[in-house]
Tab-separated table of C-alpha atoms and ligand atoms in Angstrom:
chain	number	residue	atom	x	y	z
A	1	MET	CA	-36.433	22.396	33.475
A	2	ARG	CA	-37.126	19.284	35.554
A	3	LEU	CA	-40.419	19.124	37.447
A	4	GLU	CA	-38.671	19.105	40.872
A	5	CYS	CA	-36.858	22.290	39.956
A	6	ILE	CA	-40.026	24.023	38.828
A	7	LEU	CA	-41.736	23.041	42.084
A	8	ALA	CA	-38.782	24.291	44.111
A	9	VAL	CA	-38.930	27.686	42.367
A	10	VAL	CA	-42.683	27.980	43.016
A	11	LEU	CA	-42.275	27.058	46.713
A	12	LEU	CA	-39.446	29.540	47.121
A	13	ALA	CA	-41.528	32.304	45.545
A	14	LEU	CA	-44.437	31.507	47.880
A	15	ALA	CA	-42.175	31.562	50.925
A	16	CYS	CA	-40.781	34.981	49.979
A	17	ASP	CA	-44.166	36.506	49.197
A	18	PRO	CA	-45.217	38.283	52.419
A	19	LYS	CA	-48.584	37.132	53.706
A	20	LYS	CA	-51.331	39.682	53.133
A	21	PRO	CA	-53.701	40.320	56.049
A	22	GLY	CA	-57.428	39.907	55.599
A	23	PRO	CA	-59.778	42.906	55.574
A	24	VAL	CA	-60.730	44.862	58.686
A	25	THR	CA	-64.278	44.134	59.831
A	26	PHE	CA	-66.414	46.439	61.936
A	27	ALA	CA	-68.567	44.299	64.230
A	28	PRO	CA	-71.004	45.995	66.623
A	29	VAL	CA	-70.206	46.023	70.327
A	30	GLY	CA	-72.444	43.016	71.129
A	31	GLU	CA	-70.490	40.776	68.773
A	32	LEU	CA	-67.042	41.709	70.027
A	33	PRO	CA	-65.075	39.760	72.647
A	34	GLU	CA	-63.948	41.373	75.877
A	35	ARG	CA	-60.218	41.948	75.966
A	36	ALA	CA	-58.555	43.176	79.115
A	37	GLU	CA	-55.442	44.242	77.225
A	38	PRO	CA	-55.463	46.780	74.391
A	39	PRO	CA	-55.029	45.178	70.968
A	40	ALA	CA	-51.442	44.611	69.850
A	41	LEU	CA	-50.268	47.359	67.554
A	42	LEU	CA	-47.702	45.258	65.732
A	43	THR	CA	-49.958	42.490	64.453
A	44	SER	CA	-52.515	42.770	61.675
A	45	PHE	CA	-56.179	43.142	62.611
A	46	ASP	CA	-56.856	39.491	61.723
A	47	GLY	CA	-53.968	38.447	63.987
A	48	ALA	CA	-52.249	36.594	61.160
A	49	VAL	CA	-49.442	38.917	60.056
A	50	PRO	CA	-46.818	40.393	62.365
A	51	VAL	CA	-45.582	43.901	61.582
A	52	THR	CA	-41.822	43.699	61.649
A	53	ASP	CA	-40.741	46.731	59.676
A	54	GLY	CA	-41.807	50.094	58.317
A	55	ALA	CA	-43.119	48.493	55.129
A	56	GLY	CA	-45.655	46.420	57.062
A	57	TRP	CA	-46.640	49.450	59.106
A	58	TYR	CA	-47.283	51.616	56.076
A	59	ASP	CA	-48.618	48.840	53.812
A	60	PHE	CA	-51.452	47.775	56.079
A	61	ARG	CA	-51.252	48.310	59.850
A	62	ARG	CA	-51.338	52.111	59.878
A	63	GLY	CA	-54.388	52.113	57.600
A	64	GLU	CA	-56.138	49.466	59.678
A	65	LEU	CA	-55.710	51.458	62.893
A	66	LYS	CA	-56.857	54.679	61.257
A	67	ALA	CA	-59.962	52.948	59.893
A	68	LEU	CA	-60.721	51.461	63.333
A	69	LEU	CA	-60.377	54.793	65.134
A	70	THR	CA	-62.523	56.435	62.468
A	71	HIS	CA	-65.265	53.831	62.782
A	72	TYR	CA	-65.283	53.220	66.515
A	73	VAL	CA	-64.377	56.608	67.941
A	74	TYR	CA	-64.262	59.788	65.862
A	75	GLY	CA	-66.317	59.271	62.712
A	76	ALA	CA	-65.378	59.927	59.129
A	77	MET	CA	-63.780	63.040	57.777
A	78	PRO	CA	-64.092	64.103	54.153
A	79	SER	CA	-60.992	64.004	51.979
A	80	PRO	CA	-58.979	67.218	51.944
A	81	VAL	CA	-60.367	69.852	49.594
A	82	ALA	CA	-58.513	72.769	47.996
A	83	VAL	CA	-58.947	75.910	50.075
A	84	GLU	CA	-59.200	79.503	48.911
A	85	VAL	CA	-57.189	81.952	51.030
A	86	VAL	CA	-58.201	85.605	51.288
A	87	PRO	CA	-55.684	87.724	53.232
A	88	GLN	CA	-57.309	90.083	55.706
A	89	ALA	CA	-55.384	92.156	58.244
A	90	ASN	CA	-51.623	92.752	57.973
A	91	VAL	CA	-50.411	94.718	60.997
A	92	PRO	CA	-46.642	95.278	61.240
A	93	LEU	CA	-46.616	95.706	65.018
A	94	LEU	CA	-49.525	94.586	67.137
A	95	LEU	CA	-47.565	94.118	70.348
A	96	PRO	CA	-43.848	94.850	70.844
A	97	GLY	CA	-42.021	92.449	68.524
A	98	VAL	CA	-45.237	90.868	67.205
A	99	ASP	CA	-46.455	91.113	63.601
A	100	TYR	CA	-50.055	90.177	62.969
A	101	ARG	CA	-51.699	88.668	59.906
A	102	GLU	CA	-55.188	87.368	59.462
A	103	TYR	CA	-56.478	85.076	56.715
A	104	ALA	CA	-59.959	83.979	55.739
A	105	VAL	CA	-59.765	80.377	54.575
A	106	ASN	CA	-62.695	79.211	52.486
A	107	VAL	CA	-63.420	75.504	52.924
A	108	GLU	CA	-66.426	74.720	50.713
A	109	GLN	CA	-68.129	77.949	51.836
A	110	SER	CA	-67.273	77.522	55.521
A	111	TRP	CA	-64.841	80.236	56.526
A	112	LEU	CA	-62.032	79.701	59.000
A	113	TYR	CA	-60.484	82.978	60.169
A	114	VAL	CA	-56.898	82.179	61.011
A	115	ALA	CA	-54.870	84.605	63.128
A	116	VAL	CA	-51.078	84.429	62.849
A	117	PHE	CA	-48.875	86.242	65.373
A	118	SER	CA	-45.229	86.105	64.372
A	119	PRO	CA	-41.853	87.445	65.479
A	120	SER	CA	-41.127	90.715	63.751
A	121	GLY	CA	-38.237	90.570	61.287
A	122	VAL	CA	-37.748	86.802	61.644
A	123	THR	CA	-37.964	84.693	58.496
A	124	ARG	CA	-39.401	81.193	58.570
A	125	PRO	CA	-40.098	80.822	62.297
A	126	PRO	CA	-41.420	77.484	63.608
A	127	VAL	CA	-45.141	77.642	64.355
A	128	LEU	CA	-47.504	76.481	67.074
A	129	LEU	CA	-51.067	75.986	65.830
A	130	GLY	CA	-54.126	75.455	68.003
A	131	LEU	CA	-57.867	75.988	68.270
A	132	ASN	CA	-59.189	78.715	70.509
A	133	LYS	CA	-62.438	78.497	72.434
A	134	CYS	CA	-63.951	81.982	72.352
A	135	GLY	CA	-62.671	83.835	69.264
A	136	ASN	CA	-59.329	85.217	68.043
A	137	HIS	CA	-60.172	88.628	69.529
A	138	THR	CA	-60.228	87.156	73.034
A	139	LEU	CA	-56.495	86.363	72.892
A	140	VAL	CA	-55.290	89.980	72.839
A	141	ALA	CA	-57.042	93.241	73.582
A	142	ASP	CA	-56.068	94.987	70.323
A	143	GLU	CA	-59.068	96.157	68.287
A	144	ARG	CA	-57.398	95.304	65.005
A	145	VAL	CA	-57.954	91.600	65.583
A	146	ARG	CA	-61.239	90.639	63.917
A	147	ALA	CA	-64.011	89.825	66.386
A	148	THR	CA	-65.515	86.419	65.691
A	149	THR	CA	-68.914	86.185	64.010
A	150	SER	CA	-69.242	82.458	64.818
A	151	LEU	CA	-71.067	81.227	67.892
A	152	VAL	CA	-69.550	82.364	71.187
A	153	ILE	CA	-70.701	79.639	73.568
A	154	SER	CA	-72.176	80.565	76.927
A	155	ALA	CA	-69.077	79.273	78.769
A	156	CYS	CA	-67.106	82.119	77.146
A	157	ASP	CA	-66.470	85.671	78.141
A	158	GLY	CA	-66.463	87.002	74.596
A	159	SER	CA	-64.842	90.339	75.408
A	160	ARG	CA	-61.534	91.386	73.846
A	161	GLY	CA	-58.496	89.938	75.571
A	162	SER	CA	-60.541	87.834	78.022
A	163	GLN	CA	-58.472	84.687	77.277
A	164	SER	CA	-55.064	86.375	77.368
A	165	ALA	CA	-53.936	84.526	80.513
A	166	LEU	CA	-54.355	81.237	78.622
A	167	TRP	CA	-52.614	82.571	75.516
A	168	PRO	CA	-49.310	84.299	76.362
A	169	VAL	CA	-48.953	85.521	72.771
A	170	ALA	CA	-46.094	87.978	73.328
A	171	GLU	CA	-44.026	85.422	75.247
A	172	VAL	CA	-44.496	82.678	72.669
A	173	VAL	CA	-43.496	85.062	69.901
A	174	ALA	CA	-40.532	86.393	71.920
A	175	ALA	CA	-39.303	82.780	72.118
A	176	GLY	CA	-39.040	82.846	68.316
A	177	TYR	CA	-42.309	81.130	67.392
A	178	ALA	CA	-45.242	82.075	65.241
A	179	LEU	CA	-48.570	81.349	66.907
A	180	ALA	CA	-51.486	80.474	64.629
A	181	THR	CA	-55.039	79.924	65.800
A	182	PHE	CA	-58.693	80.045	64.805
A	183	HIS	CA	-61.963	80.053	66.689
A	184	GLU	CA	-63.168	76.464	66.962
A	185	SER	CA	-66.763	77.584	66.304
A	186	ASP	CA	-65.670	78.427	62.739
A	187	ALA	CA	-65.239	74.667	62.265
A	188	ALA	CA	-67.856	73.403	64.742
A	189	PRO	CA	-69.434	75.260	67.674
A	190	ASP	CA	-68.989	73.335	70.907
A	191	ASP	CA	-72.706	72.933	71.407
A	192	PRO	CA	-74.799	69.783	70.829
A	193	ALA	CA	-77.533	71.764	69.078
A	194	ARG	CA	-75.217	73.902	66.937
A	195	TYR	CA	-72.086	71.846	66.196
A	196	ARG	CA	-73.083	71.369	62.568
A	197	ASP	CA	-72.973	75.140	61.963
A	198	GLY	CA	-69.568	75.060	60.308
A	199	LEU	CA	-67.685	72.523	58.263
A	200	ILE	CA	-70.154	69.744	58.982
A	201	ARG	CA	-73.076	71.628	57.441
A	202	SER	CA	-71.234	72.456	54.228
A	203	MET	CA	-69.548	69.051	53.906
A	204	GLN	CA	-72.152	66.581	55.145
A	205	VAL	CA	-70.868	62.995	55.316
A	206	GLU	CA	-73.965	60.835	55.039
A	207	GLY	CA	-74.377	57.237	56.099
A	208	SER	CA	-74.104	55.016	59.149
A	209	PRO	CA	-73.539	56.243	62.723
A	210	ALA	CA	-69.857	55.579	62.102
A	211	ALA	CA	-69.891	58.041	59.247
A	212	ARG	CA	-71.230	60.823	61.427
A	213	TRP	CA	-68.397	63.228	62.040
A	214	GLY	CA	-68.635	64.928	65.370
A	215	ALA	CA	-67.029	68.123	66.562
A	216	LEU	CA	-63.644	66.488	67.238
A	217	SER	CA	-63.289	65.366	63.631
A	218	ALA	CA	-64.497	68.758	62.397
A	219	TRP	CA	-61.933	70.522	64.579
A	220	ALA	CA	-59.193	68.168	63.378
A	221	TYR	CA	-60.230	68.698	59.764
A	222	GLY	CA	-60.196	72.464	60.332
A	223	LEU	CA	-56.689	72.248	61.807
A	224	SER	CA	-55.554	70.492	58.632
A	225	ARG	CA	-57.063	73.223	56.476
A	226	ALA	CA	-55.117	75.742	58.582
A	227	VAL	CA	-52.018	73.634	57.882
A	228	ASP	CA	-52.846	74.088	54.159
A	229	LEU	CA	-52.661	77.830	54.731
A	230	LEU	CA	-49.377	77.581	56.666
A	231	GLN	CA	-47.740	75.845	53.689
A	232	ALA	CA	-47.934	79.126	51.778
A	233	LEU	CA	-46.709	81.448	54.557
A	234	ASP	CA	-43.265	82.573	55.628
A	235	ILE	CA	-42.924	79.965	58.359
A	236	ASP	CA	-40.824	76.826	58.766
A	237	THR	CA	-43.177	74.199	57.350
A	238	GLN	CA	-40.937	71.451	58.730
A	239	ARG	CA	-41.702	72.630	62.256
A	240	ILE	CA	-45.480	72.828	62.542
A	241	THR	CA	-46.558	71.811	66.053
A	242	LEU	CA	-50.199	71.369	67.020
A	243	VAL	CA	-51.022	72.414	70.571
A	244	GLY	CA	-54.277	71.764	72.394
A	245	HIS	CA	-55.617	71.665	75.910
A	246	SER	CA	-58.163	69.050	76.955
A	247	ARG	CA	-60.895	68.722	74.283
A	248	ARG	CA	-58.604	70.694	71.985
A	249	GLY	CA	-55.819	68.245	72.877
A	250	LYS	CA	-58.029	65.382	71.669
A	251	ALA	CA	-58.602	67.259	68.402
A	252	ALA	CA	-54.882	68.064	68.061
A	253	LEU	CA	-53.948	64.385	68.411
A	254	TRP	CA	-56.552	63.257	65.880
A	255	ALA	CA	-55.389	65.965	63.450
A	256	ALA	CA	-51.720	65.006	63.871
A	257	ALA	CA	-52.604	61.338	63.384
A	258	ASN	CA	-54.254	62.164	60.060
A	259	ASP	CA	-51.986	64.888	58.728
A	260	GLU	CA	-48.357	63.917	58.199
A	261	ARG	CA	-47.319	67.505	57.455
A	262	VAL	CA	-47.584	68.116	61.195
A	263	ALA	CA	-44.150	67.580	62.767
A	264	ALA	CA	-45.182	67.446	66.407
A	265	VAL	CA	-48.169	67.498	68.698
A	266	VAL	CA	-48.536	68.751	72.251
A	267	ALA	CA	-51.613	67.260	73.931
A	268	HIS	CA	-52.055	68.915	77.294
A	269	GLN	CA	-54.412	67.021	79.633
A	270	SER	CA	-56.248	65.524	76.655
A	271	GLY	CA	-58.243	63.060	78.789
A	272	ARG	CA	-60.867	60.560	77.622
A	273	GLY	CA	-60.905	60.190	73.850
A	274	GLY	CA	-57.415	61.712	73.724
A	275	ALA	CA	-54.185	60.076	74.871
A	276	PRO	CA	-55.297	57.775	77.743
A	277	LEU	CA	-56.361	54.213	77.085
A	278	THR	CA	-60.126	53.877	77.120
A	279	ARG	CA	-60.464	50.266	78.283
A	280	ASP	CA	-58.847	50.452	81.718
A	281	GLY	CA	-59.137	54.161	82.197
A	282	SER	CA	-59.934	55.966	85.386
A	283	GLY	CA	-61.545	59.398	85.549
A	284	GLU	CA	-64.146	60.329	82.951
A	285	THR	CA	-66.059	57.336	81.536
A	286	VAL	CA	-67.286	56.714	77.998
A	287	GLU	CA	-70.825	57.067	79.294
A	288	LEU	CA	-70.213	60.405	80.989
A	289	ILE	CA	-68.295	61.998	78.149
A	290	ASN	CA	-70.902	61.038	75.579
A	291	SER	CA	-73.840	62.143	77.668
A	292	ALA	CA	-72.262	65.501	78.501
A	293	PHE	CA	-70.892	66.010	74.960
A	294	PRO	CA	-73.049	63.984	72.550
A	295	HIS	CA	-71.647	65.995	69.634
A	296	TRP	CA	-67.931	65.189	70.032
A	297	PHE	CA	-67.568	61.616	68.748
A	298	ASP	CA	-69.324	59.474	66.165
A	299	GLY	CA	-72.448	57.421	66.777
A	300	VAL	CA	-70.535	54.233	67.593
A	301	PHE	CA	-68.282	55.261	70.496
A	302	PRO	CA	-71.206	55.776	72.950
A	303	THR	CA	-72.312	52.157	72.415
A	304	PHE	CA	-69.162	51.083	74.315
A	305	ALA	CA	-70.321	52.709	77.568
A	306	GLY	CA	-69.708	50.064	80.249
A	307	ASN	CA	-68.219	47.822	77.559
A	308	GLU	CA	-64.915	49.553	77.015
A	309	ARG	CA	-63.053	46.249	76.983
A	310	ARG	CA	-64.820	45.235	73.816
A	311	LEU	CA	-63.257	48.051	71.830
A	312	PRO	CA	-61.185	46.487	69.035
A	313	VAL	CA	-58.907	49.542	69.070
A	314	ASP	CA	-57.609	51.812	71.811
A	315	GLN	CA	-55.987	55.202	72.141
A	316	HIS	CA	-52.389	53.909	71.988
A	317	ALA	CA	-53.198	53.512	68.286
A	318	LEU	CA	-53.906	57.240	68.055
A	319	LEU	CA	-50.439	58.025	69.441
A	320	ALA	CA	-48.815	55.415	67.203
A	321	LEU	CA	-50.327	57.066	64.114
A	322	VAL	CA	-48.192	60.110	64.873
A	323	ALA	CA	-44.968	58.049	64.672
A	324	PRO	CA	-42.213	58.696	63.666
A	325	ARG	CA	-43.061	62.311	64.417
A	326	ARG	CA	-42.982	63.958	67.849
A	327	VAL	CA	-45.508	63.679	70.685
A	328	LEU	CA	-45.585	65.471	74.026
A	329	LEU	CA	-48.229	64.374	76.520
A	330	SER	CA	-48.398	66.906	79.281
A	331	GLU	CA	-50.444	66.227	82.393
A	332	GLY	CA	-51.283	67.615	85.847
A	333	ASP	CA	-50.738	65.646	89.059
A	334	ASP	CA	-54.172	66.575	90.418
A	335	ASP	CA	-56.052	66.172	87.146
A	336	ALA	CA	-57.480	62.688	87.837
A	337	TRP	CA	-60.469	63.360	85.535
A	338	ALA	CA	-58.088	63.421	82.561
A	339	ASP	CA	-56.399	60.158	83.650
A	340	PRO	CA	-52.686	61.092	83.528
A	341	GLN	CA	-51.555	57.548	84.300
A	342	GLY	CA	-53.706	56.157	81.485
A	343	SER	CA	-51.993	58.549	79.112
A	344	LYS	CA	-48.571	57.361	80.337
A	345	ARG	CA	-49.458	53.715	79.761
A	346	SER	CA	-50.890	54.495	76.345
A	347	LEU	CA	-47.626	56.101	75.255
A	348	GLU	CA	-45.592	53.208	76.649
A	349	LEU	CA	-47.627	50.811	74.501
A	350	ALA	CA	-47.287	53.015	71.406
A	351	ARG	CA	-43.525	53.550	71.685
A	352	PRO	CA	-42.379	50.349	69.895
A	353	VAL	CA	-43.707	51.808	66.643
A	354	TRP	CA	-41.033	54.536	66.560
A	355	PRO	CA	-37.954	52.257	66.207
A	356	LEU	CA	-39.787	50.343	63.509
A	357	LEU	CA	-39.836	53.577	61.522
A	358	GLY	CA	-36.218	54.400	62.254
A	359	ALA	CA	-36.871	56.913	65.052
A	360	GLU	CA	-35.887	56.866	68.716
A	361	PRO	CA	-38.903	56.900	71.009
A	362	GLU	CA	-36.809	58.443	73.814
A	363	SER	CA	-36.150	61.600	71.838
A	364	LYS	CA	-39.410	61.776	69.878
A	365	THR	CA	-41.965	61.098	72.582
A	366	ARG	CA	-42.383	62.391	76.085
A	367	TRP	CA	-44.925	62.060	78.889
A	368	GLN	CA	-44.602	64.609	81.641
A	369	THR	CA	-46.607	65.868	84.542
A	370	ARG	CA	-46.489	68.958	86.702
A	371	PRO	CA	-48.071	69.890	90.020
A	372	GLY	CA	-51.634	71.193	89.844
A	373	GLY	CA	-54.906	70.525	88.128
A	374	HIS	CA	-56.797	71.022	84.897
A	375	GLU	CA	-55.678	74.272	83.330
A	376	ILE	CA	-53.237	75.728	80.830
A	377	ASN	CA	-51.016	78.581	81.922
A	378	ARG	CA	-47.869	80.509	80.987
A	379	GLU	CA	-45.552	77.943	82.534
A	380	ASP	CA	-47.199	75.188	80.498
A	381	TRP	CA	-46.511	77.092	77.280
A	382	GLN	CA	-42.898	77.562	78.366
A	383	ARG	CA	-42.607	73.807	78.863
A	384	PHE	CA	-44.096	73.148	75.421
A	385	ILE	CA	-41.615	75.519	73.822
A	386	ALA	CA	-38.650	74.040	75.680
A	387	TRP	CA	-39.697	70.582	74.454
A	388	GLU	CA	-40.165	71.753	70.859
A	389	LYS	CA	-36.653	73.215	71.013
A	390	GLY	CA	-35.338	69.834	72.132
A	391	GLU	CA	-34.458	70.946	75.658
B	1	LIG	C1	-64.481	68.250	80.519
B	1	LIG	C2	-64.549	66.972	79.733
B	1	LIG	C3	-63.181	66.514	79.361
B	1	LIG	C4	-62.304	67.636	78.859
B	1	LIG	C5	-62.594	68.963	79.505
B	1	LIG	C6	-62.057	70.202	78.823
B	1	LIG	O1	-65.689	68.701	80.954
B	1	LIG	O2	-65.193	66.047	80.546
B	1	LIG	O3	-63.231	65.421	78.478
B	1	LIG	O4	-62.304	67.729	77.508
B	1	LIG	O5	-63.922	69.198	79.667
B	1	LIG	O6	-62.101	70.330	77.600
B	1	LIG	O7	-61.599	71.083	79.547
């Protein structure tokens, strides 16, 4: 072959070889530039490679964003481990139309007690899975539900059925859904002095402040271990929806971002560190959230207090990691602390990722608000169910 021809072939090969982005670097806050706008989702971290299709998203950009959120916000999580499942209660009728099963899930000697309420006589129902604050026994009054032995925090009324207004179990099940839940203290008590008394103690991740996994990562990791359990049950594993209110909405989003077996996530009033953008957010600040809840995030996020614009990642990336799956952000008009408008803008910025992966953002993602403030009630659950059904 003539030299010109050989050169032409080499040049052609170089032109067709997609450019590989450089590695992600994790500079401390003082070395990062201020950026008023959140970082572009569809360009590599080094700014050199545009993401124009699903291959680019999965080859590098998705991993970059996950690594950035892990380092700068939530802290590391261990890799999934195999769980041991020990069935506990099996009650054919707990409430009219509601079967009840309970499972002890052993995660490296931390036990998650997962309660599953399901529609009697229905095979493979879709499932809603969420953390509960005070113990499975606080959802319904029935004595056959195991009372938690994990920490019941002082903000809880730990008596049977005390949380039933927040958990309309019979109505959710009557709508054709299984409802699965475990006490968040099984994974990590919501207490700065005790949050390691769960998964974190038995699966210590050592290292830098970025490696510290706080309660949010422990809750998200626990949700994924509950998803492991759901794989083996008589439920529709293609329709697993995570549901969480406020701090549990943050955990639900982080779990859905990490666990692609989750089909949909409902983050109700997730607030700072959840759906809303951090850098131009109103409501709760990075400083306030980390001083009130020093155990939620990693050791890096608090260093951005007052310097939110230096964050090299923002929460639109968290929503984008759920693509092409489904996201509902549900807010309250009077819930300024949780920054409903920041959550709307975050979703708007994340939406272009869906078409890249062959999905329509209009049908897969929704932001909605309702009158009222910071709470979860029966009507909210009805809205979540209507959305899951595609209504
Ligand atoms: C607040 C906290 C919020 C939110 C909320 C909740 O005190 O500032 O970030 O998580 O608690 O969980 O209800």
